[in-house]
mmCIF file of C-alpha atoms and ligand atoms in Angstrom:
data_model
loop_
_atom_site.group_PDB
_atom_site.id
_atom_site.type_symbol
_atom_site.label_atom_id
_atom_site.label_comp_id
_atom_site.label_asym_id
_atom_site.label_seq_id
_atom_site.Cartn_x
_atom_site.Cartn_y
_atom_site.Cartn_z
ATOM 1 C CA MET N 1 13.013 3.824 4.170
ATOM 2 C CA SER N 2 13.237 1.214 6.855
ATOM 3 C CA HIS N 3 16.630 0.483 8.378
ATOM 4 C CA VAL N 4 15.482 -2.992 9.370
ATOM 5 C CA LYS N 5 17.080 -5.642 7.190
ATOM 6 C CA SER N 6 15.187 -8.778 6.289
ATOM 7 C CA ALA N 7 16.033 -12.136 4.761
ATOM 8 C CA LEU N 8 13.885 -14.819 3.155
ATOM 9 C CA THR N 9 14.560 -18.540 3.261
ATOM 10 C CA ILE N 10 12.881 -20.889 0.786
ATOM 11 C CA ALA N 11 13.372 -24.442 2.058
ATOM 12 C CA GLY N 12 11.976 -27.528 3.767
ATOM 13 C CA THR N 13 11.191 -27.928 7.451
ATOM 14 C CA ASP N 14 12.818 -29.724 10.367
ATOM 15 C CA PRO N 15 10.345 -30.100 13.259
ATOM 16 C CA SER N 16 13.250 -31.069 15.551
ATOM 17 C CA GLY N 17 14.594 -27.573 14.995
ATOM 18 C CA GLY N 18 18.217 -28.096 13.954
ATOM 19 C CA ALA N 19 18.109 -27.866 10.155
ATOM 20 C CA GLY N 20 15.975 -26.448 7.341
ATOM 21 C CA ILE N 21 13.656 -23.473 7.788
ATOM 22 C CA GLN N 22 13.891 -23.641 11.588
ATOM 23 C CA ALA N 23 17.708 -23.399 11.583
ATOM 24 C CA ASP N 24 17.570 -20.557 9.065
ATOM 25 C CA LEU N 25 15.111 -18.474 11.089
ATOM 26 C CA LYS N 26 17.060 -18.991 14.313
ATOM 27 C CA THR N 27 20.227 -17.888 12.556
ATOM 28 C CA PHE N 28 18.604 -14.801 11.019
ATOM 29 C CA GLN N 29 17.352 -13.844 14.474
ATOM 30 C CA GLU N 30 20.798 -14.261 16.031
ATOM 31 C CA ARG N 31 22.292 -12.059 13.344
ATOM 32 C CA GLU N 32 19.607 -9.399 13.948
ATOM 33 C CA VAL N 33 17.955 -9.738 10.585
ATOM 34 C CA TYR N 34 14.174 -10.059 10.295
ATOM 35 C CA GLY N 35 13.508 -13.614 9.123
ATOM 36 C CA MET N 36 10.818 -14.777 6.697
ATOM 37 C CA SER N 37 10.152 -18.180 5.125
ATOM 38 C CA VAL N 38 8.516 -19.952 2.217
ATOM 39 C CA ILE N 39 8.090 -23.678 2.829
ATOM 40 C CA THR N 40 8.674 -26.048 -0.098
ATOM 41 C CA SER N 41 8.293 -29.417 1.623
ATOM 42 C CA VAL N 42 7.154 -30.431 5.080
ATOM 43 C CA VAL N 43 9.539 -33.036 6.440
ATOM 44 C CA ALA N 44 8.980 -35.404 9.347
ATOM 45 C CA GLN N 45 12.576 -35.687 10.530
ATOM 46 C CA ASN N 46 14.749 -35.440 13.609
ATOM 47 C CA THR N 47 18.400 -35.866 14.593
ATOM 48 C CA ILE N 48 18.171 -39.579 13.712
ATOM 49 C CA GLY N 49 16.799 -39.377 10.204
ATOM 50 C CA VAL N 50 14.005 -38.496 7.812
ATOM 51 C CA GLN N 51 10.720 -40.325 8.315
ATOM 52 C CA ARG N 52 8.557 -38.789 5.561
ATOM 53 C CA VAL N 53 8.398 -35.858 3.185
ATOM 54 C CA ILE N 54 5.316 -34.098 1.831
ATOM 55 C CA HIS N 55 5.843 -31.618 -0.993
ATOM 56 C CA LEU N 56 3.520 -28.640 -0.948
ATOM 57 C CA PRO N 57 1.548 -27.926 -4.145
ATOM 58 C CA ILE N 58 3.482 -25.718 -6.525
ATOM 59 C CA ASP N 59 0.761 -23.045 -6.709
ATOM 60 C CA PHE N 60 0.762 -22.837 -2.918
ATOM 61 C CA ILE N 61 4.535 -22.355 -2.814
ATOM 62 C CA GLU N 62 3.999 -19.522 -5.276
ATOM 63 C CA GLU N 63 1.246 -18.033 -3.101
ATOM 64 C CA GLN N 64 3.522 -18.061 -0.046
ATOM 65 C CA PHE N 65 6.271 -16.401 -2.065
ATOM 66 C CA ASP N 66 3.915 -13.715 -3.411
ATOM 67 C CA ALA N 67 2.510 -13.074 0.086
ATOM 68 C CA VAL N 68 5.985 -12.200 1.342
ATOM 69 C CA TRP N 69 7.308 -10.520 -1.769
ATOM 70 C CA ASN N 70 4.343 -8.215 -2.333
ATOM 71 C CA ASP N 71 4.473 -7.024 1.266
ATOM 72 C CA ILE N 72 8.042 -7.128 2.606
ATOM 73 C CA LYS N 73 10.716 -7.320 -0.070
ATOM 74 C CA PRO N 74 13.725 -9.059 1.531
ATOM 75 C CA ASN N 75 17.298 -7.735 1.421
ATOM 76 C CA ALA N 76 18.643 -11.209 0.662
ATOM 77 C CA ILE N 77 17.286 -14.685 -0.165
ATOM 78 C CA LYS N 78 18.501 -18.185 0.462
ATOM 79 C CA THR N 79 17.273 -21.508 -0.842
ATOM 80 C CA GLY N 80 17.843 -24.824 0.886
ATOM 81 C CA MET N 81 15.857 -27.979 0.200
ATOM 82 C CA ILE N 82 14.078 -27.695 -3.155
ATOM 83 C CA ALA N 83 13.078 -31.223 -4.018
ATOM 84 C CA THR N 84 11.581 -31.130 -7.491
ATOM 85 C CA ASN N 85 12.151 -29.672 -10.962
ATOM 86 C CA GLU N 86 8.972 -27.659 -10.956
ATOM 87 C CA MET N 87 9.850 -26.032 -7.614
ATOM 88 C CA MET N 88 13.264 -25.086 -8.983
ATOM 89 C CA LYS N 89 11.798 -23.612 -12.141
ATOM 90 C CA LEU N 90 9.222 -21.614 -10.162
ATOM 91 C CA ILE N 91 11.870 -20.174 -7.855
ATOM 92 C CA ALA N 92 14.206 -19.337 -10.736
ATOM 93 C CA HIS N 93 11.343 -17.519 -12.452
ATOM 94 C CA LYS N 94 10.415 -15.620 -9.279
ATOM 95 C CA ILE N 95 13.846 -14.386 -8.320
ATOM 96 C CA LYS N 96 15.708 -13.981 -11.570
ATOM 97 C CA ASP N 97 15.291 -10.218 -11.795
ATOM 98 C CA SER N 98 15.295 -9.524 -8.058
ATOM 99 C CA GLN N 99 18.694 -7.753 -7.895
ATOM 100 C CA ILE N 100 19.274 -8.884 -4.303
ATOM 101 C CA PRO N 101 21.919 -11.286 -2.989
ATOM 102 C CA TYR N 102 20.915 -14.925 -3.440
ATOM 103 C CA VAL N 103 22.575 -17.769 -1.527
ATOM 104 C CA ILE N 104 22.072 -21.381 -2.655
ATOM 105 C CA ASP N 105 22.702 -24.254 -0.293
ATOM 106 C CA PRO N 106 22.343 -27.082 -2.856
ATOM 107 C CA VAL N 107 20.887 -29.570 -0.378
ATOM 108 C CA MET N 108 20.800 -33.058 -1.895
ATOM 109 C CA ILE N 109 21.079 -35.577 0.945
ATOM 110 C CA ALA N 110 20.518 -35.222 4.711
ATOM 111 C CA LYS N 111 23.365 -36.120 7.110
ATOM 112 C CA SER N 112 21.430 -39.300 7.879
ATOM 113 C CA GLY N 113 21.830 -40.329 4.218
ATOM 114 C CA ASP N 114 18.186 -39.722 3.302
ATOM 115 C CA PRO N 115 17.604 -38.017 -0.085
ATOM 116 C CA LEU N 116 16.095 -34.512 0.047
ATOM 117 C CA MET N 117 16.147 -33.845 -3.689
ATOM 118 C CA GLU N 118 15.003 -36.011 -6.603
ATOM 119 C CA GLU N 119 18.111 -37.301 -8.331
ATOM 120 C CA ALA N 120 16.819 -36.127 -11.712
ATOM 121 C CA SER N 121 16.575 -32.569 -10.354
ATOM 122 C CA ARG N 122 20.277 -32.155 -9.746
ATOM 123 C CA ALA N 123 20.869 -31.080 -13.338
ATOM 124 C CA VAL N 124 18.042 -28.554 -13.039
ATOM 125 C CA ILE N 125 19.455 -26.858 -9.947
ATOM 126 C CA ARG N 126 22.812 -26.728 -11.728
ATOM 127 C CA ASP N 127 21.427 -25.292 -14.944
ATOM 128 C CA THR N 128 18.631 -22.971 -13.746
ATOM 129 C CA LEU N 129 19.485 -21.793 -10.217
ATOM 130 C CA LEU N 130 23.285 -21.796 -10.021
ATOM 131 C CA PRO N 131 23.721 -19.062 -12.648
ATOM 132 C CA LEU N 132 21.561 -16.776 -10.449
ATOM 133 C CA ALA N 133 23.607 -17.339 -7.262
ATOM 134 C CA THR N 134 25.626 -14.687 -5.486
ATOM 135 C CA VAL N 135 27.106 -17.480 -3.370
ATOM 136 C CA VAL N 136 26.613 -21.244 -3.602
ATOM 137 C CA THR N 137 27.740 -23.406 -0.680
ATOM 138 C CA PRO N 138 28.151 -27.083 -1.690
ATOM 139 C CA ASN N 139 29.641 -29.640 0.675
ATOM 140 C CA VAL N 140 32.127 -32.054 -0.875
ATOM 141 C CA PRO N 141 29.642 -34.685 -2.160
ATOM 142 C CA GLU N 142 27.437 -31.931 -3.642
ATOM 143 C CA ALA N 143 30.438 -30.228 -5.281
ATOM 144 C CA GLU N 144 31.600 -33.589 -6.655
ATOM 145 C CA TRP N 145 28.253 -34.109 -8.248
ATOM 146 C CA LEU N 146 28.185 -30.584 -9.720
ATOM 147 C CA VAL N 147 31.661 -30.820 -11.280
ATOM 148 C CA ASN N 148 31.771 -34.545 -11.968
ATOM 149 C CA PHE N 149 35.170 -35.371 -10.483
ATOM 150 C CA SER N 150 36.189 -36.521 -7.044
ATOM 151 C CA ILE N 151 37.482 -34.126 -4.396
ATOM 152 C CA LYS N 152 40.217 -35.416 -2.131
ATOM 153 C CA THR N 153 42.606 -32.488 -1.650
ATOM 154 C CA ILE N 154 42.522 -28.738 -1.237
ATOM 155 C CA GLU N 155 43.661 -28.469 -4.894
ATOM 156 C CA ASP N 156 40.556 -30.464 -5.874
ATOM 157 C CA GLN N 157 38.387 -28.105 -3.778
ATOM 158 C CA LYS N 158 39.944 -25.172 -5.684
ATOM 159 C CA GLU N 159 39.468 -26.787 -9.090
ATOM 160 C CA ALA N 160 35.812 -27.529 -8.251
ATOM 161 C CA ALA N 161 35.381 -23.893 -7.208
ATOM 162 C CA ARG N 162 36.815 -22.702 -10.537
ATOM 163 C CA VAL N 163 34.427 -24.924 -12.504
ATOM 164 C CA ILE N 164 31.396 -23.827 -10.469
ATOM 165 C CA VAL N 165 32.149 -20.151 -11.134
ATOM 166 C CA HIS N 166 33.550 -20.187 -14.665
ATOM 167 C CA GLN N 167 31.555 -23.037 -16.199
ATOM 168 C CA LEU N 168 28.355 -23.211 -14.169
ATOM 169 C CA GLY N 169 27.983 -19.458 -13.749
ATOM 170 C CA ALA N 170 27.690 -18.804 -9.998
ATOM 171 C CA GLN N 171 29.110 -15.423 -8.953
ATOM 172 C CA SER N 172 31.025 -17.070 -6.107
ATOM 173 C CA VAL N 173 31.246 -20.414 -4.334
ATOM 174 C CA VAL N 174 32.275 -21.833 -0.977
ATOM 175 C CA VAL N 175 33.383 -25.460 -1.310
ATOM 176 C CA LYS N 176 32.986 -26.518 2.323
ATOM 177 C CA GLY N 177 35.495 -28.775 3.998
ATOM 178 C CA GLY N 178 33.238 -30.428 6.580
ATOM 179 C CA HIS N 179 33.487 -33.789 4.783
ATOM 180 C CA MET N 180 37.273 -33.693 4.251
ATOM 181 C CA GLU N 181 39.877 -35.187 6.589
ATOM 182 C CA GLY N 182 41.889 -33.076 8.989
ATOM 183 C CA GLU N 183 41.073 -29.411 9.565
ATOM 184 C CA ALA N 184 37.696 -28.085 8.348
ATOM 185 C CA LYS N 185 38.890 -25.787 5.559
ATOM 186 C CA ASP N 186 36.346 -23.947 3.410
ATOM 187 C CA VAL N 187 37.454 -22.503 0.067
ATOM 188 C CA LEU N 188 35.810 -19.297 -1.197
ATOM 189 C CA TYR N 189 36.319 -18.346 -4.846
ATOM 190 C CA ASP N 190 34.792 -15.254 -6.434
ATOM 191 C CA GLY N 191 36.202 -15.644 -9.928
ATOM 192 C CA GLU N 192 39.297 -13.624 -9.077
ATOM 193 C CA ALA N 193 40.827 -14.750 -5.803
ATOM 194 C CA PHE N 194 40.730 -17.682 -3.419
ATOM 195 C CA HIS N 195 40.158 -17.156 0.295
ATOM 196 C CA TYR N 196 40.516 -19.901 2.892
ATOM 197 C CA PHE N 197 38.578 -20.165 6.127
ATOM 198 C CA SER N 198 39.826 -22.855 8.402
ATOM 199 C CA SER N 199 39.063 -24.261 11.814
ATOM 200 C CA GLU N 200 40.216 -27.259 13.790
ATOM 201 C CA ARG N 201 37.991 -30.302 13.238
ATOM 202 C CA ILE N 202 35.730 -30.517 16.264
ATOM 203 C CA ASP N 203 35.280 -34.113 17.336
ATOM 204 C CA THR N 204 31.506 -34.341 17.643
ATOM 205 C CA HIS N 205 28.516 -35.979 15.999
ATOM 206 C CA HIS N 206 26.462 -32.832 16.702
ATOM 207 C CA THR N 207 26.490 -31.587 13.132
ATOM 208 C CA HIS N 208 22.805 -31.734 12.174
ATOM 209 C CA GLY N 209 22.051 -28.632 10.116
ATOM 210 C CA THR N 210 25.573 -27.210 9.927
ATOM 211 C CA GLY N 211 25.193 -26.471 6.222
ATOM 212 C CA CYS N 212 21.804 -24.748 6.690
ATOM 213 C CA THR N 213 23.082 -22.621 9.564
ATOM 214 C CA PHE N 214 26.275 -21.615 7.754
ATOM 215 C CA SER N 215 24.466 -20.542 4.566
ATOM 216 C CA ALA N 216 21.728 -18.757 6.550
ATOM 217 C CA CYS N 217 24.405 -16.745 8.350
ATOM 218 C CA ILE N 218 25.982 -15.764 5.010
ATOM 219 C CA THR N 219 22.529 -14.664 3.800
ATOM 220 C CA ALA N 220 21.920 -12.549 6.910
ATOM 221 C CA GLU N 221 25.283 -10.816 6.601
ATOM 222 C CA LEU N 222 24.736 -10.106 2.901
ATOM 223 C CA ALA N 223 21.312 -8.676 3.795
ATOM 224 C CA LYS N 224 23.071 -6.207 6.095
ATOM 225 C CA GLY N 225 25.323 -5.114 3.252
ATOM 226 C CA ARG N 226 28.545 -6.920 4.098
ATOM 227 C CA THR N 227 30.754 -8.108 1.241
ATOM 228 C CA ILE N 228 30.802 -11.774 0.235
ATOM 229 C CA LYS N 229 34.229 -12.270 1.811
ATOM 230 C CA GLU N 230 33.239 -10.619 5.101
ATOM 231 C CA SER N 231 29.982 -12.603 5.201
ATOM 232 C CA VAL N 232 31.702 -15.942 4.673
ATOM 233 C CA GLU N 233 34.452 -15.139 7.177
ATOM 234 C CA LEU N 234 31.954 -14.216 9.877
ATOM 235 C CA SER N 235 29.748 -17.219 9.079
ATOM 236 C CA LYS N 236 32.676 -19.594 9.444
ATOM 237 C CA ARG N 237 33.255 -18.213 12.956
ATOM 238 C CA PHE N 238 29.527 -18.465 13.683
ATOM 239 C CA ILE N 239 29.283 -22.133 12.624
ATOM 240 C CA THR N 240 32.510 -23.112 14.387
ATOM 241 C CA ASP N 241 31.170 -21.795 17.695
ATOM 242 C CA ALA N 242 27.749 -23.345 17.008
ATOM 243 C CA ILE N 243 29.456 -26.744 16.621
ATOM 244 C CA LYS N 244 31.886 -26.177 19.490
ATOM 245 C CA TYR N 245 29.085 -25.361 21.944
ATOM 246 C CA SER N 246 26.584 -27.792 20.405
ATOM 247 C CA LEU N 247 23.620 -28.809 22.490
ATOM 248 C CA GLU N 248 23.204 -32.105 24.319
ATOM 249 C CA LEU N 249 19.924 -32.895 22.594
ATOM 250 C CA GLY N 250 18.663 -35.681 20.383
ATOM 251 C CA LYS N 251 19.444 -39.353 19.951
ATOM 252 C CA GLY N 252 21.308 -39.047 16.645
ATOM 253 C CA ASN N 253 23.399 -36.301 15.040
ATOM 254 C CA GLY N 254 22.429 -33.603 17.523
ATOM 255 C CA PRO N 255 21.818 -29.940 16.702
ATOM 256 C CA THR N 256 24.344 -27.131 16.806
ATOM 257 C CA ASN N 257 24.008 -24.138 19.113
ATOM 258 C CA HIS N 258 22.801 -21.047 17.272
ATOM 259 C CA TRP N 259 23.824 -18.805 20.154
ATOM 260 C CA GLY N 260 27.195 -20.565 20.576
ATOM 261 C CA TYR N 261 29.153 -17.519 19.349
ATOM 262 C CA ARG N 262 27.794 -15.557 22.331
ATOM 263 C CA LEU N 263 29.540 -18.047 24.627
ATOM 264 C CA GLN N 264 32.954 -17.529 23.061
ATOM 265 C CA GLY N 265 35.361 -16.958 25.890
ATOM 266 C CA LEU N 266 32.898 -18.260 28.465
ATOM 267 C CA PRO N 267 33.112 -21.746 29.975
ATOM 268 C CA THR N 268 30.759 -24.290 28.405
ATOM 269 C CA LYS N 269 29.372 -25.062 31.855
ATOM 270 C CA GLY N 270 25.727 -24.271 31.983
ATOM 271 C CA VAL N 271 25.282 -25.284 28.371
ATOM 272 C CA ARG N 272 26.201 -28.920 28.745
ATOM 273 C CA GLN N 273 24.327 -29.535 32.027
HETATM 274 N N1 ATP Q 1 33.559 -31.392 12.719
HETATM 275 C C1 ATP Q 1 33.662 -30.129 12.317
HETATM 276 N N2 ATP Q 1 34.490 -29.249 12.944
HETATM 277 C C2 ATP Q 1 34.579 -27.972 12.555
HETATM 278 N N3 ATP Q 1 33.882 -27.453 11.522
HETATM 279 C C3 ATP Q 1 33.042 -28.255 10.850
HETATM 280 C C4 ATP Q 1 32.870 -29.631 11.204
HETATM 281 N N4 ATP Q 1 31.942 -30.181 10.367
HETATM 282 C C5 ATP Q 1 31.550 -29.189 9.539
HETATM 283 N N5 ATP Q 1 32.215 -28.032 9.794
HETATM 284 C C6 ATP Q 1 32.012 -26.733 9.149
HETATM 285 O O1 ATP Q 1 30.604 -26.521 9.094
HETATM 286 C C7 ATP Q 1 30.222 -25.880 7.880
HETATM 287 C C8 ATP Q 1 29.220 -26.768 7.153
HETATM 288 O O2 ATP Q 1 29.968 -27.766 6.491
HETATM 289 P P1 ATP Q 1 29.470 -29.212 6.067
HETATM 290 O O3 ATP Q 1 30.414 -29.658 4.977
HETATM 291 O O4 ATP Q 1 29.339 -30.066 7.269
HETATM 292 O O5 ATP Q 1 28.023 -28.902 5.518
HETATM 293 P P2 ATP Q 1 26.852 -29.859 5.096
HETATM 294 O O6 ATP Q 1 27.368 -31.258 4.862
HETATM 295 O O7 ATP Q 1 26.187 -29.196 3.966
HETATM 296 O O8 ATP Q 1 25.905 -29.855 6.375
HETATM 297 P P3 ATP Q 1 24.389 -30.447 6.521
HETATM 298 O O9 ATP Q 1 24.083 -31.251 5.292
HETATM 299 O O10 ATP Q 1 24.359 -31.261 7.778
HETATM 300 O O11 ATP Q 1 23.505 -29.280 6.700
HETATM 301 C C9 ATP Q 1 31.536 -25.613 7.143
HETATM 302 O O12 ATP Q 1 31.988 -24.320 7.468
HETATM 303 C C10 ATP Q 1 32.463 -26.686 7.692
HETATM 304 O O13 ATP Q 1 33.821 -26.337 7.573
HETATM 305 C C1 HMH Q 2 14.702 -29.467 5.457
HETATM 306 C C2 HMH Q 2 16.137 -29.816 5.512
HETATM 307 N N1 HMH Q 2 16.999 -29.091 4.791
HETATM 308 C C3 HMH Q 2 18.327 -29.383 4.810
HETATM 309 C C4 HMH Q 2 18.798 -30.435 5.556
HETATM 310 C C5 HMH Q 2 20.274 -30.783 5.534
HETATM 311 O O1 HMH Q 2 20.840 -30.802 6.724
HETATM 312 C C6 HMH Q 2 17.846 -31.182 6.324
HETATM 313 N N2 HMH Q 2 18.224 -32.228 7.110
HETATM 314 N N3 HMH Q 2 16.536 -30.833 6.265
#
């Protein structure tokens, strides 16, 4: 038996390297997990916005999945951008009996405001994929859509978390606080207890791919056998440092720094030059 742990991301691409498949693979590497990927859509995008999206044929997505699965069975899976109903149904079918941790980042809209999922598919992700999730990581607008009420307070974040677990069937959920006011407080609920992971709000527009990076880190930690709570706790630290030491790149919402946590305690000089 190999001691090497591996993780698979099923998502869209970001050629500018800050979000999507590219962010996931960088994060897996940083967390010392062997990274693998199945591409759903190829996206021409950068830190400014999304220029065009091409969905890969469904049978080819399946072929990529089978190529990985029949050779190297991952220790955990994550899904990010899955744009269409048929992609969602394929993935649900492929992973439903897999018995490995499954993290869903229910990506609907890019930070730039561009849609990454067909609006009609939102109900399908809710009804077919969410019940399979070990952890689902909606931001506030995504959680609002899933539960159908608005989220303004920490109590609302908690109520949304309850609905997502008890009514929609996810094993656990992190309702992220990136879009709230004040501190960035994420609420984890596993059906029994609430756990809160908080950081100061970092004043930066370098937040391209924060959600992808955070959920990829959770996936990597689950692949290594950590508990859900440990994985989320560590991932919150990872993303906070990635934002804190974000890179001076791009003309829009710049990328985070996937090796930022290694700089903790070190001056930022040398990174920002
Ligand atoms: N300005 C900030 N300061 C500190 N933490 C932040 C900030 N913005 C986001 N976060 C944290 O980053 C993580 C991702 O949250 P966020 O709500 O931004 O995800 P997202 O909207 O799905 O990201 P994206 O769609 O860009 O990938 C969470 O842990 C959140 O608390
Ligand atoms: C492919 C992809 N997935 C997710 C996001 C959300 O940040 C993005 N911008 N691009």
